[in-house]
Coordinates of C-alpha atoms in Angstrom, one line a residue:
X26 CA 0.1 0.1 0.0
X27 CA 1.5 3.6 0.7
X28 CA 3.3 2.5 3.9
X29 CA 7.3 2.2 3.4
X30 CA 7.2 -1.0 5.0
X31 CA 10.7 -2.0 4.9
X32 CA 12.1 1.6 6.1
X33 CA 9.3 1.2 9.2
X34 CA 10.5 -2.4 10.0
X35 CA 14.0 -1.8 10.5
X36 CA 12.7 0.8 13.1
X37 CA 11.3 -1.4 15.0
X38 CA 13.2 -2.8 18.8
X39 CA 12.6 -5.9 19.9
X40 CA 13.2 -7.5 23.5
X41 CA 13.1 -10.9 24.8
X42 CA 11.3 -11.4 27.7
X43 CA 10.5 -14.8 30.0
X44 CA 7.2 -15.9 29.1
X45 CA 4.5 -16.5 32.0
X46 CA 2.6 -19.4 32.8
X47 CA 3.0 -23.1 32.8
X48 CA 6.4 -24.6 31.5
X49 CA 8.1 -25.8 34.0
X50 CA 11.7 -25.4 33.8
X51 CA 12.3 -24.5 30.5
X52 CA 9.8 -22.0 30.6
X53 CA 11.7 -20.4 33.3
X54 CA 15.1 -20.1 31.8
X55 CA 14.2 -19.4 28.0
X56 CA 13.1 -15.7 26.8
X57 CA 10.6 -16.8 24.3
X58 CA 7.9 -13.9 24.5
X59 CA 9.1 -11.0 22.5
X60 CA 8.0 -7.2 22.9
X61 CA 7.8 -4.9 19.9
X62 CA 8.1 -1.6 20.6
X63 CA 7.7 1.1 17.6
X64 CA 8.1 5.0 18.1
X65 CA 5.7 6.5 16.2
X66 CA 7.0 10.3 16.5
X67 CA 10.5 8.9 15.6
X68 CA 9.8 7.3 12.4
X69 CA 10.8 8.4 9.0
X70 CA 8.6 5.7 6.9
X71 CA 5.6 7.3 8.1
X72 CA 4.5 10.8 6.5
X73 CA 3.0 13.5 9.0
X74 CA 0.0 13.1 7.9
X75 CA -0.5 9.4 8.5
X76 CA 1.9 9.8 12.0
X77 CA -2.1 12.0 13.1
X78 CA -4.2 9.5 12.0
X79 CA -2.6 6.6 13.8
X80 CA -2.0 8.9 16.6
X81 CA -5.9 9.7 16.9
X82 CA -6.9 5.7 16.0
X83 CA -4.5 4.2 18.1
X84 CA -4.5 6.4 21.2
X85 CA -4.9 3.9 23.6
X86 CA -2.7 1.8 22.9
X87 CA 0.5 4.4 22.6
X88 CA 2.4 5.4 25.9
X89 CA 2.7 9.1 26.9
X90 CA 5.8 9.4 24.5
X91 CA 3.6 7.7 21.5
X92 CA 5.3 4.6 21.5
X93 CA 3.5 1.6 20.5
X94 CA 4.4 -1.8 22.4
X95 CA 3.3 -4.9 21.5
X96 CA 4.1 -8.1 22.8
X97 CA 3.8 -12.1 21.8
X98 CA 4.2 -15.3 23.5
X99 CA 1.3 -17.5 21.5
X100 CA 4.7 -20.2 20.2
X101 CA 7.4 -21.5 22.2
X102 CA 9.5 -20.6 19.8
X103 CA 11.0 -17.0 20.1
X104 CA 11.8 -16.8 16.4
X105 CA 8.1 -17.5 15.5
X106 CA 6.8 -14.9 18.1
X107 CA 9.0 -12.8 16.3
X108 CA 7.1 -13.4 12.9
X109 CA 3.5 -13.2 14.3
X110 CA 4.4 -9.6 16.4
X111 CA 5.4 -8.5 12.9
X112 CA 2.6 -9.3 11.4
X113 CA 0.3 -7.9 13.9
X114 CA 1.9 -4.8 13.9
X115 CA 1.6 -4.1 10.4
X116 CA -2.1 -5.3 10.4
X117 CA -2.7 -2.8 13.2
X118 CA -0.9 0.1 11.1
X119 CA -3.0 -0.7 7.9
X120 CA -6.3 -0.7 9.8
X121 CA -5.4 2.6 11.6
X122 CA -4.6 4.0 7.6
X123 CA -7.9 3.2 6.6
X124 CA -10.0 6.2 5.7
X125 CA -13.6 5.2 6.6
X126 CA -16.2 5.8 3.6
X127 CA -18.2 9.0 4.6
X128 CA -22.1 9.1 4.7
X129 CA -24.0 10.6 2.2
X130 CA -27.0 11.8 3.6
X131 CA -30.3 10.7 1.7
X132 CA -33.9 11.4 2.4
X133 CA -36.9 9.2 3.2
X134 CA -38.8 8.3 -0.5
X135 CA -42.3 9.7 -1.1
X136 CA -43.7 6.1 -0.7
X137 CA -42.1 5.3 2.3
X138 CA -43.3 8.5 4.0
X139 CA -46.9 8.0 3.0
X140 CA -46.4 4.3 4.2
X141 CA -45.2 5.8 8.0
X142 CA -48.5 8.2 7.8
X143 CA -50.9 5.6 7.0
X144 CA -49.6 3.5 9.7
X145 CA -50.1 6.6 11.9
X146 CA -53.6 7.1 10.8
X147 CA -54.5 3.7 11.6
X148 CA -53.1 3.6 15.1
X149 CA -54.8 6.9 15.9
X150 CA -58.0 5.6 14.5
X151 CA -57.7 2.7 16.8
X152 CA -57.3 4.7 20.1
X153 CA -60.0 6.8 19.2
X154 CA -62.4 3.7 18.8
X155 CA -61.2 2.9 22.7
X156 CA -62.9 5.6 24.2
X157 CA -66.5 5.4 25.8
X158 CA -69.1 5.5 22.7
X159 CA -71.3 8.8 22.7
X160 CA -74.6 9.1 23.1

């Protein structure tokens, strides 16, 4: 698309952490969980306009310094977790850059207006007939 993916991928920083959860001795000594951090403000691969859009969409996911941090510990392999987290990161960025289509205001058709008024008239007559009869 319009993302400079190669440039962005060079700006990513990775950190291997010990994964939580079960796994016994293996989990205690192997750092298979990957943490990806991406500094949005310092990025050269994203235009200012794209940065603004990403900042607005991902405000809740960014730190106060404008850094996006993602973690992945789905696999027991550090390498696989790194691939998964890169894929997830690119998907998040692309989703944030999608511009929603503007809604065009439309007015109701004549037949729909007539149908609505007819229904209201029927309901009105029904309620009028509930009253006591006039003698």
